[in-house]
Short mmCIF file of C-alpha atoms in Angstrom, two decimals:
data_model
loop_
_atom_site.label_atom_id
_atom_site.label_comp_id
_atom_site.label_asym_id
_atom_site.label_seq_id
_atom_site.Cartn_x
_atom_site.Cartn_y
_atom_site.Cartn_z
CA MET A 1 54.24 -104.13 225.32
CA PHE A 2 51.81 -101.67 226.95
CA ALA A 3 50.35 -103.01 229.66
CA VAL A 4 46.69 -101.31 231.74
CA GLY A 5 47.43 -99.81 234.83
CA ASN A 6 50.36 -98.40 233.78
CA LYS A 7 48.93 -95.90 231.37
CA SER A 8 51.44 -94.93 228.52
CA PRO A 9 51.07 -90.79 227.39
CA ASN A 10 48.92 -89.47 225.07
CA PHE A 11 50.43 -88.31 222.14
CA LEU A 12 48.44 -85.23 219.67
CA ILE A 13 50.29 -84.84 216.28
CA PHE A 14 50.24 -81.63 215.04
CA MET A 15 51.46 -81.77 211.10
CA VAL A 16 51.06 -78.85 208.81
CA ASP A 17 51.55 -79.05 204.75
CA GLN A 18 54.91 -77.71 202.53
CA CYS A 19 56.57 -75.67 205.98
CA ASN A 20 59.85 -74.32 205.56
CA GLY A 21 62.10 -75.84 208.39
CA THR A 22 64.32 -73.04 207.62
CA LEU A 23 61.52 -70.58 209.63
CA PHE A 24 62.07 -73.03 212.50
CA GLY A 25 65.75 -73.27 213.30
CA GLU A 26 68.08 -73.57 216.56
CA GLN A 27 66.32 -70.68 218.19
CA GLY A 28 62.94 -71.90 217.17
CA PRO A 29 59.85 -69.63 215.18
CA ALA A 30 61.51 -66.88 213.50
CA ASP A 31 61.51 -63.45 215.17
CA PHE A 32 59.02 -61.79 212.76
CA LEU A 33 56.49 -64.86 212.94
CA HIS A 34 53.27 -64.34 215.00
CA VAL A 35 53.11 -68.01 216.44
CA PRO A 36 52.70 -67.96 219.99
CA ASN A 37 51.54 -71.07 220.46
CA LEU A 38 54.33 -72.79 218.50
CA SER A 39 56.62 -70.36 220.56
CA ALA A 40 55.10 -71.85 223.89
CA LEU A 41 55.89 -75.41 222.94
CA TYR A 42 59.22 -74.67 221.64
CA ALA A 43 60.32 -73.13 225.24
CA ARG A 44 58.77 -76.23 226.34
CA GLY A 45 59.80 -78.67 224.19
CA VAL A 46 62.88 -80.09 222.15
CA ASN A 47 63.58 -78.70 219.05
CA PHE A 48 65.24 -80.88 216.13
CA ALA A 49 66.92 -78.00 214.36
CA ASN A 50 67.65 -80.25 211.42
CA THR A 51 65.04 -82.32 210.61
CA TYR A 52 64.61 -83.52 206.79
CA CYS A 53 61.50 -85.09 205.01
CA ALA A 54 61.63 -88.02 203.30
CA SER A 55 60.71 -87.35 200.02
CA PRO A 56 59.96 -83.80 199.55
CA LEU A 57 56.49 -84.00 198.42
CA CYS A 58 53.07 -84.71 200.05
CA ALA A 59 52.04 -88.56 199.34
CA PRO A 60 55.95 -90.29 199.62
CA SER A 61 56.78 -87.86 202.83
CA ARG A 62 53.96 -88.89 204.46
CA ALA A 63 53.82 -92.91 203.65
CA SER A 64 57.29 -92.56 205.18
CA PHE A 65 56.03 -90.56 208.00
CA MET A 66 53.31 -93.05 208.58
CA SER A 67 55.71 -96.22 208.19
CA SER A 68 59.20 -94.89 208.71
CA LEU A 69 60.03 -96.51 205.11
CA LEU A 70 61.56 -94.43 202.58
CA PRO A 71 59.57 -94.36 199.17
CA SER A 72 62.03 -96.94 197.87
CA ARG A 73 60.72 -99.53 199.86
CA THR A 74 57.04 -98.00 200.36
CA GLY A 75 56.36 -97.81 196.63
CA VAL A 76 54.82 -94.41 197.06
CA TYR A 77 57.02 -92.72 194.40
CA ASP A 78 54.82 -90.00 193.71
CA ASN A 79 51.65 -87.93 194.80
CA ALA A 80 49.41 -90.89 193.20
CA ALA A 81 51.26 -94.18 194.16
CA GLU A 82 49.26 -96.39 196.55
CA PHE A 83 50.13 -96.50 199.85
CA PRO A 84 50.16 -100.71 200.48
CA SER A 85 47.47 -101.75 203.40
CA SER A 86 50.06 -104.49 204.36
CA VAL A 87 52.71 -101.72 205.41
CA PRO A 88 52.14 -101.43 208.89
CA THR A 89 52.49 -97.76 210.47
CA PHE A 90 52.56 -96.47 213.56
CA ALA A 91 49.29 -96.26 214.38
CA HIS A 92 48.88 -99.99 213.33
CA HIS A 93 51.77 -100.45 216.38
CA LEU A 94 50.17 -98.10 219.09
CA ARG A 95 46.89 -99.62 218.13
CA ARG A 96 48.30 -102.77 218.99
CA ALA A 97 49.49 -101.62 222.27
CA GLY A 98 45.99 -100.50 223.53
CA TYR A 99 45.68 -96.92 221.92
CA THR A 100 42.54 -95.34 220.49
CA THR A 101 43.80 -93.98 217.24
CA ALA A 102 42.33 -90.85 215.07
CA LEU A 103 43.51 -88.34 212.14
CA SER A 104 41.58 -85.14 211.68
CA GLY A 105 42.53 -83.99 208.51
CA LYS A 106 44.87 -84.85 205.60
CA MET A 107 47.27 -87.60 205.12
CA HIS A 108 47.03 -87.96 201.50
CA PHE A 109 46.66 -91.94 201.13
CA VAL A 110 46.65 -93.11 197.86
CA GLY A 111 44.36 -96.09 197.05
CA PRO A 112 41.41 -97.85 198.65
CA ASP A 113 42.54 -98.11 202.42
CA GLN A 114 41.79 -94.56 203.71
CA LEU A 115 42.50 -95.70 207.29
CA HIS A 116 45.81 -97.16 207.35
CA GLY A 117 45.77 -98.31 211.20
CA PHE A 118 43.70 -94.72 212.69
CA GLU A 119 40.47 -96.09 214.30
CA LYS A 120 38.44 -93.12 213.77
CA ARG A 121 38.69 -90.49 210.74
CA THR A 122 36.92 -87.08 210.89
CA THR A 123 37.13 -85.37 207.67
CA THR A 124 37.46 -86.34 204.03
CA ASP A 125 41.25 -85.96 202.48
CA VAL A 126 41.85 -82.33 200.32
CA TYR A 127 43.74 -84.35 197.61
CA PRO A 128 42.07 -87.20 195.58
CA ALA A 129 43.19 -90.64 196.14
CA ASP A 130 43.02 -91.91 192.93
CA PHE A 131 46.02 -92.52 190.45
CA GLY A 132 45.11 -89.36 188.82
CA TRP A 133 48.28 -87.15 189.06
CA THR A 134 50.89 -90.15 188.49
CA PRO A 135 54.08 -88.72 186.17
CA ASP A 136 55.32 -90.63 183.45
CA TRP A 137 58.62 -90.47 183.10
CA THR A 138 58.65 -92.13 179.70
CA LYS A 139 57.30 -88.57 178.69
CA PRO A 140 60.23 -86.48 180.12
CA ASP A 141 59.21 -82.97 178.60
CA GLU A 142 55.55 -83.30 178.52
CA ARG A 143 54.16 -80.43 181.07
CA ILE A 144 50.81 -82.14 182.38
CA ASP A 145 48.64 -78.28 182.53
CA TRP A 146 45.42 -79.86 184.56
CA TRP A 147 47.46 -80.65 187.61
CA TYR A 148 50.78 -79.78 187.57
CA HIS A 149 51.65 -76.37 189.96
CA ASN A 150 52.38 -73.61 187.85
CA LEU A 151 53.17 -70.25 189.07
CA GLY A 152 49.43 -68.83 189.37
CA SER A 153 49.77 -69.29 192.77
CA VAL A 154 52.44 -66.38 192.92
CA THR A 155 50.59 -64.24 190.78
CA THR A 156 47.10 -64.39 192.54
CA ALA A 157 48.05 -64.37 196.18
CA GLY A 158 46.31 -62.08 198.29
CA VAL A 159 43.73 -61.71 200.79
CA ALA A 160 40.47 -63.55 200.84
CA GLU A 161 37.68 -64.45 203.27
CA THR A 162 37.69 -67.99 202.57
CA THR A 163 38.95 -70.76 200.10
CA ASN A 164 38.88 -73.84 199.72
CA GLN A 165 42.01 -74.74 202.11
CA LEU A 166 40.71 -72.17 204.54
CA GLU A 167 37.50 -74.20 204.43
CA TYR A 168 39.18 -77.85 205.14
CA ASP A 169 41.65 -76.50 207.73
CA ASP A 170 38.38 -74.65 209.69
CA GLU A 171 36.87 -78.33 209.83
CA VAL A 172 39.66 -79.91 210.69
CA ALA A 173 40.41 -77.70 213.40
CA PHE A 174 36.89 -78.19 214.78
CA PHE A 175 36.60 -81.80 214.50
CA ALA A 176 39.96 -81.74 216.24
CA ARG A 177 38.03 -80.67 219.06
CA GLN A 178 35.60 -82.48 219.05
CA THR A 179 37.54 -85.28 218.76
CA LEU A 180 39.14 -84.42 222.27
CA HIS A 181 36.13 -83.59 223.53
CA GLN A 182 34.64 -87.30 222.87
CA PHE A 183 38.05 -88.81 224.23
CA SER A 184 37.25 -87.08 227.11
CA ARG A 185 33.75 -88.93 227.85
CA GLU A 186 35.28 -92.43 227.11
CA ASP A 187 37.59 -94.34 229.25
CA ARG A 188 40.29 -92.43 230.12
CA SER A 189 42.49 -95.31 231.40
CA ASN A 190 42.97 -96.16 227.53
CA PRO A 191 45.55 -93.64 225.89
CA PHE A 192 44.87 -91.78 222.48
CA CYS A 193 47.23 -90.94 220.14
CA LEU A 194 45.24 -87.71 217.82
CA THR A 195 46.70 -86.82 214.72
CA VAL A 196 45.63 -83.29 213.34
CA SER A 197 46.84 -82.45 209.53
CA PHE A 198 46.19 -79.30 208.18
CA THR A 199 46.84 -78.13 204.12
CA HIS A 200 48.11 -74.86 205.35
CA PRO A 201 51.00 -73.03 204.77
CA HIS A 202 50.68 -75.01 201.41
CA ASP A 203 49.79 -72.75 198.56
CA PRO A 204 47.97 -70.96 197.20
CA PHE A 205 49.52 -68.38 198.81
CA VAL A 206 45.92 -66.50 200.19
CA THR A 207 45.18 -65.64 203.18
CA ARG A 208 42.46 -64.01 205.78
CA GLN A 209 43.16 -60.53 206.16
CA LYS A 210 43.45 -60.70 209.88
CA TYR A 211 46.86 -62.53 209.61
CA TRP A 212 47.56 -60.60 206.18
CA ASP A 213 47.88 -57.64 208.46
CA LEU A 214 50.54 -59.53 210.92
CA TYR A 215 52.91 -58.88 208.41
CA PRO A 216 53.37 -55.51 207.03
CA GLU A 217 55.42 -55.26 203.95
CA ASP A 218 57.75 -52.69 205.27
CA LYS A 219 58.94 -54.94 208.19
CA MET A 220 58.62 -58.00 205.74
CA PRO A 221 62.38 -60.27 206.43
CA ALA A 222 64.51 -59.93 203.70
CA LEU A 223 64.36 -63.37 202.10
CA ARG A 224 66.31 -64.47 199.39
CA GLU A 225 65.22 -64.04 196.01
CA ASN A 226 65.97 -65.76 192.82
CA THR A 227 69.61 -64.29 191.30
CA ILE A 228 70.43 -67.23 188.88
CA ALA A 229 69.65 -67.26 185.25
CA TYR A 230 67.45 -70.33 184.13
CA ASP A 231 70.55 -71.74 181.88
CA GLU A 232 72.67 -71.62 185.00
CA HIS A 233 70.49 -73.70 187.10
CA ASP A 234 71.02 -77.33 188.19
CA PRO A 235 69.17 -79.66 185.53
CA HIS A 236 66.74 -80.52 188.20
CA SER A 237 65.78 -77.25 189.13
CA ARG A 238 65.42 -76.17 185.04
CA ARG A 239 62.83 -78.90 185.42
CA LEU A 240 61.09 -77.82 188.25
CA LEU A 241 61.11 -74.25 186.71
CA ASP A 242 59.56 -75.71 183.74
CA MET A 243 57.12 -77.73 185.29
CA SER A 244 55.87 -74.62 186.78
CA ASP A 245 55.25 -72.75 183.61
CA TRP A 246 57.69 -70.43 184.54
CA ARG A 247 57.77 -68.72 181.58
CA ASN A 248 53.71 -67.61 181.26
CA PHE A 249 53.59 -65.67 184.79
CA ASP A 250 55.33 -62.37 185.72
CA THR A 251 56.39 -63.41 189.26
CA THR A 252 57.47 -59.52 190.05
CA HIS A 253 59.04 -58.37 193.46
CA GLN A 254 56.09 -57.36 194.52
CA LYS A 255 54.16 -60.86 193.73
CA VAL A 256 56.76 -62.23 195.62
CA ILE A 257 56.47 -60.24 198.36
CA ASP A 258 52.42 -60.89 198.85
CA SER A 259 53.41 -64.71 198.09
CA ARG A 260 55.40 -64.74 201.20
CA ARG A 261 53.22 -62.48 203.51
CA ALA A 262 50.34 -64.95 203.06
CA TYR A 263 52.49 -67.82 203.33
CA PHE A 264 53.37 -65.93 206.45
CA GLY A 265 49.48 -65.65 207.49
CA ASN A 266 48.78 -68.70 207.00
CA ILE A 267 51.74 -69.85 209.72
CA SER A 268 50.12 -67.59 212.10
CA TYR A 269 46.17 -68.66 211.16
CA ILE A 270 47.43 -72.36 212.01
CA ASP A 271 49.26 -71.24 214.98
CA GLU A 272 45.79 -69.87 216.33
CA LEU A 273 43.86 -73.11 215.53
CA ILE A 274 46.68 -75.40 217.45
CA GLY A 275 45.93 -72.74 220.38
CA SER A 276 42.37 -73.55 220.02
CA ILE A 277 43.04 -77.53 220.22
CA LEU A 278 45.31 -77.40 223.00
CA GLU A 279 42.92 -75.13 225.53
CA THR A 280 40.26 -77.79 224.44
CA LEU A 281 43.17 -80.44 225.56
CA SER A 282 43.80 -78.16 228.77
CA ALA A 283 40.04 -77.95 229.17
CA CYS A 284 39.46 -81.70 228.69
CA GLU A 285 42.39 -82.42 231.66
CA PHE A 286 44.56 -84.08 229.00
CA ASP A 287 47.22 -81.83 228.84
CA GLU A 288 49.28 -83.16 231.51
CA ASP A 289 49.42 -86.43 229.91
CA THR A 290 50.04 -85.68 226.15
CA VAL A 291 52.98 -85.39 224.59
CA ILE A 292 52.68 -82.78 221.72
CA MET A 293 54.64 -83.01 218.23
CA PHE A 294 54.56 -80.55 215.82
CA VAL A 295 56.25 -81.31 212.02
CA SER A 296 55.72 -80.62 208.69
CA ASP A 297 55.85 -83.13 205.30
CA HIS A 298 57.95 -81.13 203.40
CA GLY A 299 59.09 -77.44 203.05
CA ASP A 300 58.57 -74.28 200.06
CA MET A 301 61.59 -72.98 198.39
CA LEU A 302 59.48 -69.68 199.16
CA GLY A 303 60.94 -67.70 195.46
CA GLU A 304 64.47 -68.18 196.71
CA LYS A 305 66.45 -69.32 193.83
CA GLY A 306 63.87 -68.41 191.33
CA LEU A 307 61.93 -71.70 192.56
CA TRP A 308 58.89 -72.53 194.27
CA PHE A 309 56.66 -75.11 196.55
CA LYS A 310 58.91 -78.33 197.37
CA MET A 311 60.14 -81.37 194.66
CA SER A 312 63.40 -79.81 195.50
CA PHE A 313 66.50 -81.07 197.77
CA TYR A 314 67.55 -77.48 198.60
CA GLU A 315 67.36 -76.60 202.28
CA GLY A 316 63.73 -74.54 202.02
CA SER A 317 62.02 -77.61 200.53
CA SER A 318 63.48 -80.75 202.06
CA ARG A 319 63.68 -79.68 205.38
CA VAL A 320 61.05 -79.15 208.22
CA PRO A 321 60.08 -78.26 211.72
CA LEU A 322 59.75 -81.22 214.07
CA MET A 323 59.22 -80.23 217.85
CA ILE A 324 58.39 -82.65 220.48
CA CYS A 325 56.77 -81.33 223.88
CA ALA A 326 56.71 -83.42 226.77
CA PRO A 327 57.96 -81.05 229.62
CA ASP A 328 57.72 -83.79 232.57
CA ARG A 329 59.74 -86.45 230.47
CA PHE A 330 62.22 -84.29 228.29
CA LYS A 331 63.91 -80.64 229.38
CA PRO A 332 63.94 -78.16 226.96
CA ALA A 333 66.43 -78.44 224.45
CA THR A 334 67.86 -77.53 220.93
CA ILE A 335 69.36 -80.59 219.11
CA THR A 336 71.53 -79.88 215.68
CA GLU A 337 71.98 -83.21 215.06
CA PRO A 338 70.27 -84.37 211.60
CA ALA A 339 66.52 -85.68 212.27
CA SER A 340 64.17 -86.93 210.04
CA THR A 341 60.66 -87.54 209.74
CA LEU A 342 61.08 -91.12 209.17
CA ASP A 343 61.96 -90.93 212.88
CA VAL A 344 58.66 -90.06 214.41
CA PHE A 345 57.33 -93.70 213.87
CA PRO A 346 60.08 -95.87 216.19
CA THR A 347 59.97 -92.73 218.52
CA LEU A 348 56.02 -92.95 219.31
CA VAL A 349 56.09 -96.58 219.36
CA GLU A 350 58.90 -96.20 221.98
CA LEU A 351 57.17 -93.30 224.03
CA ALA A 352 54.09 -95.88 224.03
CA GLY A 353 56.53 -98.60 226.01
CA ALA A 354 55.73 -101.01 222.48
CA ASP A 355 58.72 -102.76 220.78
CA VAL A 356 60.16 -100.44 218.00
CA PRO A 357 59.87 -102.87 215.09
CA ASP A 358 64.07 -103.48 213.67
CA ASP A 359 63.27 -103.16 209.88
CA VAL A 360 61.94 -99.36 209.92
CA ASP A 361 64.55 -96.85 208.31
CA GLY A 362 64.39 -94.01 210.77
CA ILE A 363 65.93 -93.88 214.47
CA SER A 364 63.50 -93.58 218.12
CA LEU A 365 64.58 -89.41 219.22
CA VAL A 366 64.37 -90.84 222.80
CA ALA A 367 67.80 -90.93 223.32
CA ALA A 368 68.79 -87.96 221.99
CA MET A 369 65.95 -86.24 224.11
CA LYS A 370 67.61 -87.74 226.85
CA GLY A 371 71.08 -86.10 226.17
CA ALA A 372 72.72 -89.09 225.16
CA GLY A 373 72.86 -88.80 220.94
CA GLU A 374 75.00 -89.82 218.73
CA ALA A 375 76.06 -88.33 215.24
CA ARG A 376 74.13 -90.00 211.97
CA GLN A 377 73.34 -89.90 208.71
CA VAL A 378 70.11 -89.20 206.98
CA ILE A 379 68.36 -89.81 203.51
CA VAL A 380 66.40 -88.21 201.28
CA GLU A 381 64.67 -89.43 198.34
CA TYR A 382 62.49 -88.09 195.58
CA THR A 383 61.10 -89.90 192.31
CA GLY A 384 58.01 -87.39 191.37
CA GLU A 385 56.95 -85.09 188.84
CA GLY A 386 60.22 -83.08 188.11
CA SER A 387 62.19 -85.97 187.90
CA ILE A 388 63.34 -88.49 185.33
CA ALA A 389 65.43 -90.79 187.18
CA PRO A 390 65.83 -91.42 190.99
CA MET A 391 67.15 -89.27 193.28
CA VAL A 392 68.86 -89.48 196.72
CA MET A 393 69.78 -87.10 198.87
CA LEU A 394 72.43 -87.79 202.43
CA ARG A 395 73.00 -85.66 204.91
CA GLU A 396 76.06 -85.98 207.00
CA GLY A 397 77.42 -83.57 209.83
CA LYS A 398 77.62 -80.71 207.67
CA ASN A 399 77.68 -81.89 204.43
CA LYS A 400 75.08 -82.71 201.74
CA LEU A 401 75.21 -84.76 198.50
CA THR A 402 72.40 -85.29 195.76
CA VAL A 403 72.84 -87.73 193.65
CA CYS A 404 71.02 -89.09 190.20
CA PRO A 405 72.00 -90.94 187.41
CA ALA A 406 70.64 -88.25 185.14
CA ASP A 407 72.49 -85.11 186.52
CA PRO A 408 75.64 -83.80 187.71
CA ASP A 409 76.40 -84.41 191.33
CA GLN A 410 75.86 -81.97 194.32
CA LEU A 411 77.63 -81.26 197.26
CA PHE A 412 77.13 -78.67 199.65
CA ASP A 413 78.85 -77.99 202.89
CA LEU A 414 76.00 -76.15 204.97
CA ASP A 415 78.19 -74.84 207.77
CA ALA A 416 80.01 -72.32 205.21
CA ASP A 417 77.53 -71.94 202.58
CA PRO A 418 74.08 -72.10 203.59
CA THR A 419 72.78 -70.67 200.32
CA GLU A 420 73.76 -73.89 198.97
CA SER A 421 75.60 -72.04 196.09
CA ASN A 422 78.76 -74.05 195.92
CA ASN A 423 78.99 -77.13 194.29
CA LEU A 424 81.67 -78.91 195.84
CA ALA A 425 81.28 -81.57 193.70
CA VAL A 426 83.69 -80.18 191.21
CA ASP A 427 86.00 -78.83 193.71
CA PRO A 428 89.05 -81.56 193.52
CA ALA A 429 90.04 -80.19 197.25
CA CYS A 430 86.73 -81.88 198.33
CA ALA A 431 87.19 -85.36 196.08
CA ASP A 432 87.90 -87.28 199.41
CA VAL A 433 84.55 -86.69 200.59
CA LEU A 434 82.51 -86.60 197.48
CA ALA A 435 83.72 -90.06 197.20
CA ALA A 436 83.08 -91.29 200.63
CA MET A 437 79.50 -90.09 200.64
CA ARG A 438 78.74 -90.95 197.52
CA ALA A 439 80.11 -94.76 198.24
CA MET A 440 77.53 -94.73 201.54
CA ILE A 441 74.71 -93.60 198.60
CA GLU A 442 75.87 -96.79 195.96
CA SER A 443 76.11 -99.24 198.68
CA ALA A 444 72.62 -99.31 199.47
CA TYR A 445 70.90 -98.36 196.70
CA ASP A 446 70.89 -100.40 192.84
CA PHE A 447 69.85 -97.03 190.56
CA ASP A 448 69.26 -99.15 187.88
CA ALA A 449 66.50 -101.39 189.81
CA PHE A 450 65.22 -98.17 191.51
CA ASN A 451 64.46 -96.70 188.22
CA GLU A 452 62.49 -100.01 186.74
CA ASP A 453 60.75 -100.23 189.90
CA VAL A 454 59.12 -96.44 189.47
CA LEU A 455 58.57 -97.18 185.48
CA VAL A 456 56.73 -100.37 186.13
CA SER A 457 54.89 -98.73 189.02
CA GLN A 458 53.98 -95.67 186.59
CA SER A 459 53.00 -97.64 183.85
CA ARG A 460 50.43 -99.79 185.31
CA ARG A 461 48.86 -96.57 187.42
CA LEU A 462 48.63 -95.15 184.21
CA LEU A 463 46.59 -97.89 182.42
CA VAL A 464 44.30 -98.40 185.84
CA TYR A 465 43.13 -94.74 186.02
CA ASP A 466 42.40 -95.02 182.21
CA ALA A 467 40.33 -97.97 183.01
CA LEU A 468 38.67 -97.21 185.75
CA ARG A 469 37.41 -93.59 184.10
CA ASN A 470 35.62 -95.38 181.94
CA GLY A 471 32.47 -96.64 182.82
CA ASP A 472 30.54 -96.25 186.23
CA TYR A 473 33.71 -94.51 188.41
CA PHE A 474 33.18 -95.24 192.54
CA PRO A 475 36.19 -93.23 194.12
CA TRP A 476 38.25 -94.04 196.67
CA ASP A 477 37.94 -90.82 198.67
CA TYR A 478 37.16 -91.08 202.43
CA GLN A 479 33.72 -90.59 202.78
CA PRO A 480 33.42 -89.72 206.90
CA LEU A 481 30.45 -91.46 208.55
CA GLN A 482 28.30 -89.95 211.37
CA LEU A 483 25.04 -92.06 212.93
CA ALA A 484 22.87 -89.00 212.98
CA SER A 485 20.41 -91.22 214.13
CA GLU A 486 22.36 -91.80 217.43
CA ARG A 487 23.65 -88.09 218.16
CA TYR A 488 21.61 -85.50 220.41
CA MET A 489 18.79 -86.40 221.22
CA ARG A 490 17.12 -89.62 220.33
CA ASN A 491 15.24 -92.56 221.45
CA HIS A 492 18.22 -94.77 221.11
CA LYS A 493 18.89 -93.99 224.58
CA ASP A 494 17.13 -92.47 228.06
CA LEU A 495 17.60 -89.32 228.02
CA ASN A 496 19.07 -88.68 231.34
CA VAL A 497 21.50 -90.98 230.35
CA LEU A 498 22.65 -89.71 227.47
CA GLU A 499 22.80 -86.23 228.90
CA GLY A 500 25.00 -87.43 231.44
CA ASP A 501 27.19 -89.21 228.76
CA ALA A 502 27.75 -86.02 226.74
CA ARG A 503 28.93 -84.37 229.87
CA TYR A 504 32.57 -83.73 230.83
CA PRO A 505 32.96 -83.75 233.70
CA ARG A 506 30.09 -85.48 234.49
CA PHE A 507 27.60 -83.70 237.22
CA SER A 508 29.55 -85.88 240.17
CA GLU A 509 32.34 -84.83 239.10
CA ASN A 510 32.04 -81.58 238.84
CA LYS A 511 34.15 -79.66 241.25
CA THR A 512 32.06 -76.35 241.32
#
């Protein structure tokens, strides 16, 4: 356990939303991306080039990121499933180890507990905390227009000075910098873990002019588009297309370009915000003792195969960036063995000097960062909108298998077929590989019980939400609390003491 006098490192975690991991491969950020701050982190850090989210959807992925438990164990099956307060998170473990834990931004906690171990939270969430977005597997053909994704995000792509999400991320960065200033004036013998979670580059695909201009149309990268007819798609992809109401939107080639241009622009926007926070980290003299992490909750298909957003096991949706920068502890390296966002929890806890629990689904990446990593398997689950039964993906080495009781198997060799165009599950020559990987999944899952658990959860939440929207309604959404009566100049403290406490460095510590 952590001991006072032997200070563990601080942690600064940058989480972004819907960032396609194929843009952050073995060579780091793609050459065409204007991301100087992320490129600098890559040059100084350890890059896990084949990292997968636990589920390609916000709330399930984030609950798993926090707890190192797959959705089948947290019960966070979709974007409206409650994350139980009794599930320990890395924030709980670090807090027990003497850390101050803080969150600025999104974590999509559903339910009345909006902290889950964080001692401080600076902003509200960008998404609702109630059960309103509950899917209903008993109505598989129903499209819920008021909250389902649609391709309007693509057809309205472009430039704006401000949007709902730009306003949110501006605030997230401001309060993150303010939190670092607060930490600088407090007891610096105690370590902190600050998680800064942005909502970009998540759609809508709208960015500010300065970031749009970084990606001239004639220099856009040649990313793959749709080359598959609707009837030739696998069943799950057809469901995702129907869910996005694709027939009612004209996603022209120009709109695909505009959407990607805004998406890349928003990655540059986030990079700039990250840079401003890193400047504050340095100005507060925390940079030499802080482990910095960059990760996303899931990816975005960006029109590849005609698919948009997430909710798919294809690489663009389920693969995410993961970089850990701690040059005094680990030499810069790129690791190609598969990793998972489930691994963040045990990695942080081990680096903090605390005991990693043995009942989590992730593994610590510390050994891998020291050059002693081993081959391993990664599991991804999906039970959100667009699914009609539990879906499980297994990545082992170069092979990736998707199994769902309602759909045919899909097996891809990612080395030979990075576009995932050739389903080897129907190839007799791959029958042994398919059987071995399928056996691994079947040994770990009772699909009938899994399916029943999801159905029961949906049924209960649909009833509770319907009831709570009748009569007086009290939202669970987080309400940031600020004691205005104790900020700036008030009569709660001697003015000279107040001014001295609010300054970093203190006058007596000022080297100039």
